[in-house]
Tab-separated table of C-alpha atoms and ligand atoms in Angstrom:
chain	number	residue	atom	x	y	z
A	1	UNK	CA	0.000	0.000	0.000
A	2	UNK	CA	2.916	2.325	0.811
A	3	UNK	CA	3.910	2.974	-2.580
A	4	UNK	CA	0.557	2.712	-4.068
A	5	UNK	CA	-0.490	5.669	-6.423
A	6	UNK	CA	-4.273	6.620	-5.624
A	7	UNK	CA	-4.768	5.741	-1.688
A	8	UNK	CA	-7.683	4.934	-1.507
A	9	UNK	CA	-8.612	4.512	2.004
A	10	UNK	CA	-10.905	7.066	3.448
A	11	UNK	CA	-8.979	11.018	4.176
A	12	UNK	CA	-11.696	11.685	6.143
A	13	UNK	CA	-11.912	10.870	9.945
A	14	UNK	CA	-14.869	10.645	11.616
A	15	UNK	CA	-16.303	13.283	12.564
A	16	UNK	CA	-15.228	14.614	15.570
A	17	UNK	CA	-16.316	17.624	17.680
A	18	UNK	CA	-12.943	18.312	17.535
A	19	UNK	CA	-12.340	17.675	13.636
A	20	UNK	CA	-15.753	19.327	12.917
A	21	UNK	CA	-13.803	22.406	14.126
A	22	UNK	CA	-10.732	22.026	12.065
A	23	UNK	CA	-10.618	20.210	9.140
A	24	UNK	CA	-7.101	17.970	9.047
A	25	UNK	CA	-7.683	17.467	5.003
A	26	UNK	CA	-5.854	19.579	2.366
A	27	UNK	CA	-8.538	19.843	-0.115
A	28	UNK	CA	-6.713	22.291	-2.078
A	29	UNK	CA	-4.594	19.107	-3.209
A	30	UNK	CA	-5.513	17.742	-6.629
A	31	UNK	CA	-3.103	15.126	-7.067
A	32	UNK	CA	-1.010	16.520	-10.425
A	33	UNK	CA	2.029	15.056	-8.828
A	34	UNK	CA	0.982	11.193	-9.001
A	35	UNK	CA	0.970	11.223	-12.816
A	36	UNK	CA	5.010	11.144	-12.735
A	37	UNK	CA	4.519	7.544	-10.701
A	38	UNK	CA	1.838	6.931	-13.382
A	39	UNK	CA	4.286	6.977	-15.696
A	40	UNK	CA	7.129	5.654	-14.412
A	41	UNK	CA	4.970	2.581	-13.679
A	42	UNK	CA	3.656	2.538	-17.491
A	43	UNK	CA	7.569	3.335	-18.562
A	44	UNK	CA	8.658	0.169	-16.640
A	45	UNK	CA	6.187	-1.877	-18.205
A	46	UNK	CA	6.891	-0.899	-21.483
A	47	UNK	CA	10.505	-1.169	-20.953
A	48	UNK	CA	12.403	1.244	-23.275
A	49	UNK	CA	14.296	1.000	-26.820
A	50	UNK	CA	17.109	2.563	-28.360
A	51	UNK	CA	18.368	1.959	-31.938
A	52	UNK	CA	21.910	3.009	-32.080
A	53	UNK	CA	24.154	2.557	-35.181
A	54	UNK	CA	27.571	2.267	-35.443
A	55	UNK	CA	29.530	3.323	-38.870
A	56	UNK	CA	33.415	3.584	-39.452
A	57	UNK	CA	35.943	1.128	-40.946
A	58	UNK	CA	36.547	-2.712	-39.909
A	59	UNK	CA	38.967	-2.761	-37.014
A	60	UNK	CA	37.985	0.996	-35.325
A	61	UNK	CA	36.777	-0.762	-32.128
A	62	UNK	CA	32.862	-0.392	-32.828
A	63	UNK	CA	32.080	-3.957	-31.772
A	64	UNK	CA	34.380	-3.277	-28.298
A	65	UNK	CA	32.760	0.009	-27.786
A	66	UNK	CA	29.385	-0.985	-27.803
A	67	UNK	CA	30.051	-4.057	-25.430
A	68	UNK	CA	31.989	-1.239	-23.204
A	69	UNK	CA	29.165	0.560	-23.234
A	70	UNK	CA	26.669	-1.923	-22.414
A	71	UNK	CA	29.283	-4.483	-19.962
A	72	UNK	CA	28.136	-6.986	-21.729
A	73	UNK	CA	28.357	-9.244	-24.914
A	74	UNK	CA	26.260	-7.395	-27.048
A	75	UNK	CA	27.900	-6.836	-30.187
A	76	UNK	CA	30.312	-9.746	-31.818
A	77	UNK	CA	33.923	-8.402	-32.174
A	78	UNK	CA	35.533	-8.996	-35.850
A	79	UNK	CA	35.873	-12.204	-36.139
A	80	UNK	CA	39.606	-13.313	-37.327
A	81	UNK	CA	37.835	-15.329	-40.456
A	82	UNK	CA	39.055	-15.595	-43.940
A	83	UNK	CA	40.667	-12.201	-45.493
A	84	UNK	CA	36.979	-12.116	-47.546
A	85	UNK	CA	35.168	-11.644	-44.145
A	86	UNK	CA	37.618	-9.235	-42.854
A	87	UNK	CA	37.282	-7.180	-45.256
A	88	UNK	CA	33.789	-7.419	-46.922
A	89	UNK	CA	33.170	-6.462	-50.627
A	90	UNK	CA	30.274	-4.625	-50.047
A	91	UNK	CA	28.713	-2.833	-47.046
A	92	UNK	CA	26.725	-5.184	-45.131
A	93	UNK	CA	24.439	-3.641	-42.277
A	94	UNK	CA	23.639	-6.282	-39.544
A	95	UNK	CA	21.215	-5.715	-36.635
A	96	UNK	CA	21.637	-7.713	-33.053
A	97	UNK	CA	18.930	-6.762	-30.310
A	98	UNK	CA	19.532	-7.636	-26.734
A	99	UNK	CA	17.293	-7.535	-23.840
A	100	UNK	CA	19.096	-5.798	-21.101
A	101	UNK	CA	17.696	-5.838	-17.613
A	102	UNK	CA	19.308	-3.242	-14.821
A	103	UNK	CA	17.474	-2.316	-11.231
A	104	UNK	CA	13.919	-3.706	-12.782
A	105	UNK	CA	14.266	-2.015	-15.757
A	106	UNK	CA	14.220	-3.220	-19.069
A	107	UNK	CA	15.573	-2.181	-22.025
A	108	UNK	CA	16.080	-2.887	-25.569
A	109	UNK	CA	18.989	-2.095	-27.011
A	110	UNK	CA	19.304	-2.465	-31.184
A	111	UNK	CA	23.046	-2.086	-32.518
A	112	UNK	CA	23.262	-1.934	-36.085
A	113	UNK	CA	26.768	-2.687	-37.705
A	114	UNK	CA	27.727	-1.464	-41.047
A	115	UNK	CA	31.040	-3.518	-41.015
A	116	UNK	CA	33.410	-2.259	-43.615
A	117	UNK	CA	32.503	1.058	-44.236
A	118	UNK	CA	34.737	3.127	-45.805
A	119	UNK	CA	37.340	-0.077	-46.664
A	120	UNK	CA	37.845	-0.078	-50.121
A	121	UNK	CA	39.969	1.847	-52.488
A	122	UNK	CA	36.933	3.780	-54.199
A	123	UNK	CA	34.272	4.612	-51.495
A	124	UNK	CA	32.259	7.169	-53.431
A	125	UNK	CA	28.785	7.055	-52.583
A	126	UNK	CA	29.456	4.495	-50.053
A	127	UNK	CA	27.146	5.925	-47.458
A	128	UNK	CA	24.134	5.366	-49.909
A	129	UNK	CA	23.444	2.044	-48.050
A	130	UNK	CA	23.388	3.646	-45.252
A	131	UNK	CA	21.265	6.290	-45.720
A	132	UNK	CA	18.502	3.407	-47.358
A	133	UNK	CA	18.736	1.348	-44.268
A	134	UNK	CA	18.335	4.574	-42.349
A	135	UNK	CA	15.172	5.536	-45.032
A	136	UNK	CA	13.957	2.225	-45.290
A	137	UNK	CA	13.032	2.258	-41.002
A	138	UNK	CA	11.593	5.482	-41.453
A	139	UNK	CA	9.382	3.965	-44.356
A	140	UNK	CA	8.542	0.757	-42.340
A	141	UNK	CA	7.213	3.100	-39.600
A	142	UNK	CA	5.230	5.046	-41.809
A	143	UNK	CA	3.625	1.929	-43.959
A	144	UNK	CA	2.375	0.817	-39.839
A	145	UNK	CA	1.129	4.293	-39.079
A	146	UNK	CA	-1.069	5.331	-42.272
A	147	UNK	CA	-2.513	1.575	-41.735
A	148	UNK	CA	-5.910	1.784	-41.049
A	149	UNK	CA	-5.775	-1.038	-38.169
A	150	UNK	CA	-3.016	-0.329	-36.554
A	151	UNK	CA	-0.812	-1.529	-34.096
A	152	UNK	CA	-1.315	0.224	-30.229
A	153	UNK	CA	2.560	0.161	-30.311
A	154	UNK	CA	4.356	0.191	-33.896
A	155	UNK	CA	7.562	-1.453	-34.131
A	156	UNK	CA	10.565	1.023	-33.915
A	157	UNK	CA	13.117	0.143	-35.977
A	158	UNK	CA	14.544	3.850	-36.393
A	159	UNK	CA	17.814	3.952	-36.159
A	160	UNK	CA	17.514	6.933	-33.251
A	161	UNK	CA	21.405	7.884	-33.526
A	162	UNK	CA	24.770	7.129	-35.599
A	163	UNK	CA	27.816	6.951	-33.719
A	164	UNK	CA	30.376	8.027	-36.261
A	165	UNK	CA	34.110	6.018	-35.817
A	166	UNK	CA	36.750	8.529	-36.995
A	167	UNK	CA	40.232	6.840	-37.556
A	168	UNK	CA	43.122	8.223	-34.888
A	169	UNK	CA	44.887	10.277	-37.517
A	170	UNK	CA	45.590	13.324	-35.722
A	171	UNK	CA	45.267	15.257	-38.750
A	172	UNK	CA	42.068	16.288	-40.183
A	173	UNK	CA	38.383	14.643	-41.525
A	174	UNK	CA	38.493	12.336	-44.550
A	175	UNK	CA	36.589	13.726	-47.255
A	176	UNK	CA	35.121	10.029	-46.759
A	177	UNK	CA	34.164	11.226	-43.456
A	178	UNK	CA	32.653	14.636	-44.507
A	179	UNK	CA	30.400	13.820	-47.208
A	180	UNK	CA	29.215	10.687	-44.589
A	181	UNK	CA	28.047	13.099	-42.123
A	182	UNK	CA	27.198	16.170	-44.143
A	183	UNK	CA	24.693	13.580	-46.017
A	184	UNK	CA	23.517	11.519	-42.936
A	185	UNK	CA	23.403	14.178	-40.532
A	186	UNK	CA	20.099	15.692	-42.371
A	187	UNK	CA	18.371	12.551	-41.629
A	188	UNK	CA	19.265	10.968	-38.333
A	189	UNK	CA	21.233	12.245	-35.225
A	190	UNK	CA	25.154	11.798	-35.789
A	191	UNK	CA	27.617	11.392	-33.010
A	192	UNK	CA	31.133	11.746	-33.434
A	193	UNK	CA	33.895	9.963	-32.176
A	194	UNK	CA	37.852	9.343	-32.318
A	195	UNK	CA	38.283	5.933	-32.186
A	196	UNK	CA	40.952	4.591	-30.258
A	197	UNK	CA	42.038	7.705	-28.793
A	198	UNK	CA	44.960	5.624	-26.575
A	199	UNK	CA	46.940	6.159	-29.674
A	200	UNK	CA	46.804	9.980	-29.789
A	201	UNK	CA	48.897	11.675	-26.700
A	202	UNK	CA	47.229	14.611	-25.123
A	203	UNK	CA	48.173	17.273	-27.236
A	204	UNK	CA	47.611	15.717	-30.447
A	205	UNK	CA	44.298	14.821	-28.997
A	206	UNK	CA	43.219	18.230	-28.357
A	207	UNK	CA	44.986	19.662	-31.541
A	208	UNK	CA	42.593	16.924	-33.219
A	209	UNK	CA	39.415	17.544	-31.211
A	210	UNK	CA	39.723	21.294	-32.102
A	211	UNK	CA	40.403	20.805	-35.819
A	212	UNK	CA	37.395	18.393	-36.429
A	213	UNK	CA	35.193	20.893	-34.382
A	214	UNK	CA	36.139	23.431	-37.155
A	215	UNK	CA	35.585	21.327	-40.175
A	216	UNK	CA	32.270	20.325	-38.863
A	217	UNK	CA	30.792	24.315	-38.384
A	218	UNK	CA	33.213	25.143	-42.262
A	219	UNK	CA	31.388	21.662	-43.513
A	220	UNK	CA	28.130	22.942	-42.290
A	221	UNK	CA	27.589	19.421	-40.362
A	222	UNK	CA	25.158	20.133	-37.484
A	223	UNK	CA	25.762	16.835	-35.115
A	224	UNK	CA	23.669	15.925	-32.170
A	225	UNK	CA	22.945	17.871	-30.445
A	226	UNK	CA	22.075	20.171	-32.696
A	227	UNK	CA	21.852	23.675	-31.906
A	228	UNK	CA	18.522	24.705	-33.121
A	229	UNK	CA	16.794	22.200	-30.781
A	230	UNK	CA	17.556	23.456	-27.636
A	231	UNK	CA	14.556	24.067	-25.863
A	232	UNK	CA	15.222	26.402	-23.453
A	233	UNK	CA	18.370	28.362	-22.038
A	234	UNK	CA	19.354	25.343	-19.198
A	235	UNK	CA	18.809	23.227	-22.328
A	236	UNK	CA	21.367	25.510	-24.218
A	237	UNK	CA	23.995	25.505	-21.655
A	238	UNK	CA	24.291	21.927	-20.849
A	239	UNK	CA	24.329	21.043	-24.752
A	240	UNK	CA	27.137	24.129	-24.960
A	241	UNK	CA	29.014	21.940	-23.064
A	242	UNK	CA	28.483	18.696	-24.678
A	243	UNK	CA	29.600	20.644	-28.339
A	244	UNK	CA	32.377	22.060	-26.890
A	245	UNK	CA	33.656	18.288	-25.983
A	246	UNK	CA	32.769	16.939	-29.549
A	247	UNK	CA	34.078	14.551	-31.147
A	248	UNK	CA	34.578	12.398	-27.824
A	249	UNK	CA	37.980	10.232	-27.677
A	250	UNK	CA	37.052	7.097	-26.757
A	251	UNK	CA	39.016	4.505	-25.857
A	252	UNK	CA	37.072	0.555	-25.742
A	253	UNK	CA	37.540	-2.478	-23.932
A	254	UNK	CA	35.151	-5.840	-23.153
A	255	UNK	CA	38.003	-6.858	-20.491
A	256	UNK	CA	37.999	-6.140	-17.052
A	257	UNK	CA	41.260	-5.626	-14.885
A	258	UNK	CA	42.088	-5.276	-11.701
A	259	UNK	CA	43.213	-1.624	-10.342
A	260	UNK	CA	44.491	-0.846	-7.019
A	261	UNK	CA	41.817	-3.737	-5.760
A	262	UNK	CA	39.551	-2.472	-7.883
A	263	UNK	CA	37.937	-4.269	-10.987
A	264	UNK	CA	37.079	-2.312	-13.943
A	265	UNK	CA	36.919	-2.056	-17.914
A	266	UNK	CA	40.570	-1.348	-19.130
A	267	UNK	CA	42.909	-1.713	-21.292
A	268	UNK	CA	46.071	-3.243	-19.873
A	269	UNK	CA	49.283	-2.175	-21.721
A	270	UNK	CA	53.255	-2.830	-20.532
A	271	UNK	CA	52.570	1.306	-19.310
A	272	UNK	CA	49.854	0.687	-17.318
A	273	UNK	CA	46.050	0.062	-17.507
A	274	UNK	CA	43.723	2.776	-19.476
A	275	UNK	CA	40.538	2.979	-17.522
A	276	UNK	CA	37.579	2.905	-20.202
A	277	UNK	CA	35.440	4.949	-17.703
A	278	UNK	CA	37.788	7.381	-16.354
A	279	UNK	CA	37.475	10.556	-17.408
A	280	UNK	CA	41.126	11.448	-17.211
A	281	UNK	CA	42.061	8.648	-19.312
A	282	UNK	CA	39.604	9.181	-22.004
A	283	UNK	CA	36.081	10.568	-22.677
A	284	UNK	CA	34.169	7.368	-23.468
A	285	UNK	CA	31.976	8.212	-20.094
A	286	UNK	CA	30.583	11.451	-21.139
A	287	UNK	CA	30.056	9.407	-24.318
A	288	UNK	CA	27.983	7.070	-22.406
A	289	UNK	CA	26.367	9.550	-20.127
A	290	UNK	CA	25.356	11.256	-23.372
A	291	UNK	CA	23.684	8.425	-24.936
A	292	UNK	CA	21.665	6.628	-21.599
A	293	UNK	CA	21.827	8.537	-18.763
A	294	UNK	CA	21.201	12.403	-19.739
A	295	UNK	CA	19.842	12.112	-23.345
A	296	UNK	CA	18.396	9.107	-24.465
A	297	UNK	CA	14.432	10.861	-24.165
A	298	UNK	CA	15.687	13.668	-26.274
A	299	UNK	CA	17.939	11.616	-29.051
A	300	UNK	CA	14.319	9.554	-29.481
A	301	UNK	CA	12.261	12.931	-29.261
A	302	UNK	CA	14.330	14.279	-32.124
A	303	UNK	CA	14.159	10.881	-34.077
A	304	UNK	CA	10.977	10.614	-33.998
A	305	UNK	CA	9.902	14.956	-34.412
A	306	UNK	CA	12.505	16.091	-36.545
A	307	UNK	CA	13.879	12.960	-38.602
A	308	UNK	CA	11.267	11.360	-39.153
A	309	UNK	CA	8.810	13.696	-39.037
A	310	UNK	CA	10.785	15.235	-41.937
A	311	UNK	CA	10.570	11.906	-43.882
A	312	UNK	CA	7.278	11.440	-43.512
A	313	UNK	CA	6.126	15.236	-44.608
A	314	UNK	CA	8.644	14.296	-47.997
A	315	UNK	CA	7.017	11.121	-48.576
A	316	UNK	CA	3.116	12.288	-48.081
A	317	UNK	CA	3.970	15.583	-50.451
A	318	UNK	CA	5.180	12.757	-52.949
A	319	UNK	CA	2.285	10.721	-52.943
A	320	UNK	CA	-0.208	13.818	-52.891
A	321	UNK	CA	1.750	15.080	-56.151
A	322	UNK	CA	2.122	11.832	-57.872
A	323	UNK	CA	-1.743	11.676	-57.597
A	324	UNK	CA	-2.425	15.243	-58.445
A	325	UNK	CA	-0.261	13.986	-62.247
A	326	UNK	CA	2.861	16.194	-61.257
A	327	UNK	CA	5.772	15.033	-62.605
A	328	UNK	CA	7.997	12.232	-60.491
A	329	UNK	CA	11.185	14.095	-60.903
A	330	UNK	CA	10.088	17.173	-59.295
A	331	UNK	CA	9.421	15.686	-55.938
A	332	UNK	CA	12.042	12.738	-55.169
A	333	UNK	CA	14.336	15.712	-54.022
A	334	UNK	CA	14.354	13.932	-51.096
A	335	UNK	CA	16.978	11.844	-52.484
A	336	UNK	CA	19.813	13.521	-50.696
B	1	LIG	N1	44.148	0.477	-28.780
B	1	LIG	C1	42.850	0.244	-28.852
B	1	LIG	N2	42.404	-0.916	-29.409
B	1	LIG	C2	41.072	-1.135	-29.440
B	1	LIG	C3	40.125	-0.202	-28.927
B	1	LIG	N3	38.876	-0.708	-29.104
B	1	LIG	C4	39.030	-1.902	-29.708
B	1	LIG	N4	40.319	-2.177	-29.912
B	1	LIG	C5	40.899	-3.378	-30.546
B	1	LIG	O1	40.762	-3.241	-31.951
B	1	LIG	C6	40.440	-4.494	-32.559
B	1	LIG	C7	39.162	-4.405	-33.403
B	1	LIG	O2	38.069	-4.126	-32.565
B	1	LIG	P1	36.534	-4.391	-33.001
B	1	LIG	O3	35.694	-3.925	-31.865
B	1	LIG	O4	36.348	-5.771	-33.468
B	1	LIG	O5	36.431	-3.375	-34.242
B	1	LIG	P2	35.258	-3.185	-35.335
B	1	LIG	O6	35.664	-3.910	-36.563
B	1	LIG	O7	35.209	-1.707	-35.589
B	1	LIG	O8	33.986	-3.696	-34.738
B	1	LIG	C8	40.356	-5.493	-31.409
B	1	LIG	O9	41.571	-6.163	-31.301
B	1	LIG	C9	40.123	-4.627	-30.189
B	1	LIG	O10	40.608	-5.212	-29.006
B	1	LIG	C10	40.640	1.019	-28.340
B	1	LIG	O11	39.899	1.891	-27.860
B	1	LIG	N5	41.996	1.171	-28.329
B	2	LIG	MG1	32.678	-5.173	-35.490
């Protein structure tokens, strides 16, 4: 009964002579409050979902990064197979879901791997799979909500954010890696990272951070989270923060080690161990913190009210002109 929502035993006492004289009920209270507890409850039912792709070339760390993130076995490392499967001719995109259960709440968690992109000697257009997966959710959803019986919950398939590998260079963006986010970052919300940032020293980390942050704004690459969203000033000044830390330097690992007595995720080299989740080792938790624990709600809000909301208004225009006899060519300009 304790943590009950509606209590529904009677507030009033008997009457009293003495409670007759001064009422002990607040009737001024309406009950507003409970509807967060409403929620929650509904919330935990439900569980939650979260789509979250990763893109870069074979051997970045993706598969580590998202089993780092997740302490878990949720995404199969690259396997050591033939040279064929290491490095695959065309860009495959794989989805693995895993149920994943923490204090009594469930969750969903959807990595999509695009192993191999970016690998081969010619990689123009080689986001274009990509970006149909990515179209090709946002159609799926669609189909289910213009059905006329449909589903209480639709499927979500969307892929609700991109977590862009870049390679450790130190120097600058690929062009490879501009046109990938320039393109993608209009339809679905692109993180940035530098992928195994234990091979960069301090300086050269910074020197890198700084020069990607600058080709982004020249590229005009707006990257989650994106500036015009903010919803209010406190809004604005924690996402300040998070742009001014973009791309994070992440370092992964799957293994844990044993520091000082303590066990954690690391990286054990003859120098010492990198601590994944350290943030004076490397940025991977405000990576994390990012994705689950302060802006999960809002990556799916902006999935779901700006992405695909902009999909859907493209696709609906189509069909309304292909039926009033307009010409097909005028209106696929939504083939970015
Ligand atoms: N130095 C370093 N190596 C890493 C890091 N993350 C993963 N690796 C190693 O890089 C190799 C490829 O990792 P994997 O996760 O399979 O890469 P994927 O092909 O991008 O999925 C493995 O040997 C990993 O142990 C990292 O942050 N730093
Ligand atoms: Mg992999």
């Amino acid at each position: 009964m304790s943590d009950s929502v509606v209590d529904l035993r009677p507030v009033k006492p008997a009457p009293s002579p003495a409670s007759m004289e001064k009422p002990s009920v607040d009737f001024s209270y309406v009950g507003i409050d409970a509807i967060l507890e409403q929620m929650r409850r509904k919330a935990m039912k439900q569980g939650f979902e979260l789509n979250i792709m990763v893109v870069g070339q074979s051997g970045l760390g993706k598969s580590t990064l998202m089993n780092t993130l997740f302490k878990s076995k949720v995404s199969r490392r690259t396997g050591l197979g033939s040279a064929d499967e290491r490095i695959p001719k065309t860009v495959e995109i794989k989805s693995i879901s895993h149920e994943i259960e923490e204090k009594g709440v469930r969750m969903k968690l959807t990595v999509i791997d695009t192993p191999g992109f970016g690998d081969h000697i010619n990689n123009e257009n080689c986001w274009q799979p990509i970006m149909r997966f990515i179209n090709e959710q946002y159609e799926q959803y669609l189909q289910e909500e213009i059905n006329i019986n449909r589903k209480t919950r639709i499927p979500d398939s969307r892929v609700h954010c991109c977590i862009y590998f870049i390679p450790p260079t130190g120097h600058s963006l690929r062009p490879l890696d501009v046109e990938f986010m320039r393109r993608l970052s209009k339809v679905v919300n692109i993180v940035p990272v530098i992928a195994k940032a234990d091979t960069l020293t301090l300086e050269e980390r910074d020197f890198f951070k700084n020069k990607i942050r600058e080709e982004l704004q020249a590229n005009d690459i707006d990257v989650y989270p994106q500036k015009e969203f903010d919803e209010d000033a406190e809004d604005r000044a924690i996402n300040e923060r998070i742009r001014g830390m973009v791309p994070f330097a992440v370092v992964g690992s799957d293994q844990e080690c044993q520091v000082n007595g303590r066990r954690l995720l690391g990286r054990k080299t003859k120098w010492g161990t990198i601590e994944v989740e350290n943030i004076a080792h490397c940025e991977f938790a405000y990576l994390r913190d990012l994705l689950i624990r302060s802006h999960m709600q809002n990556i799916k809000d902006i999935t779901s009210s700006i992405h695909y909301e902009g999909y859907r208004v493209r696709r609906l225009n189509e069909c309304n002109a292909q039926t009033n006899g307009f010409d097909e060519q005028d209106v696929t300009s939504h083939e970015l």
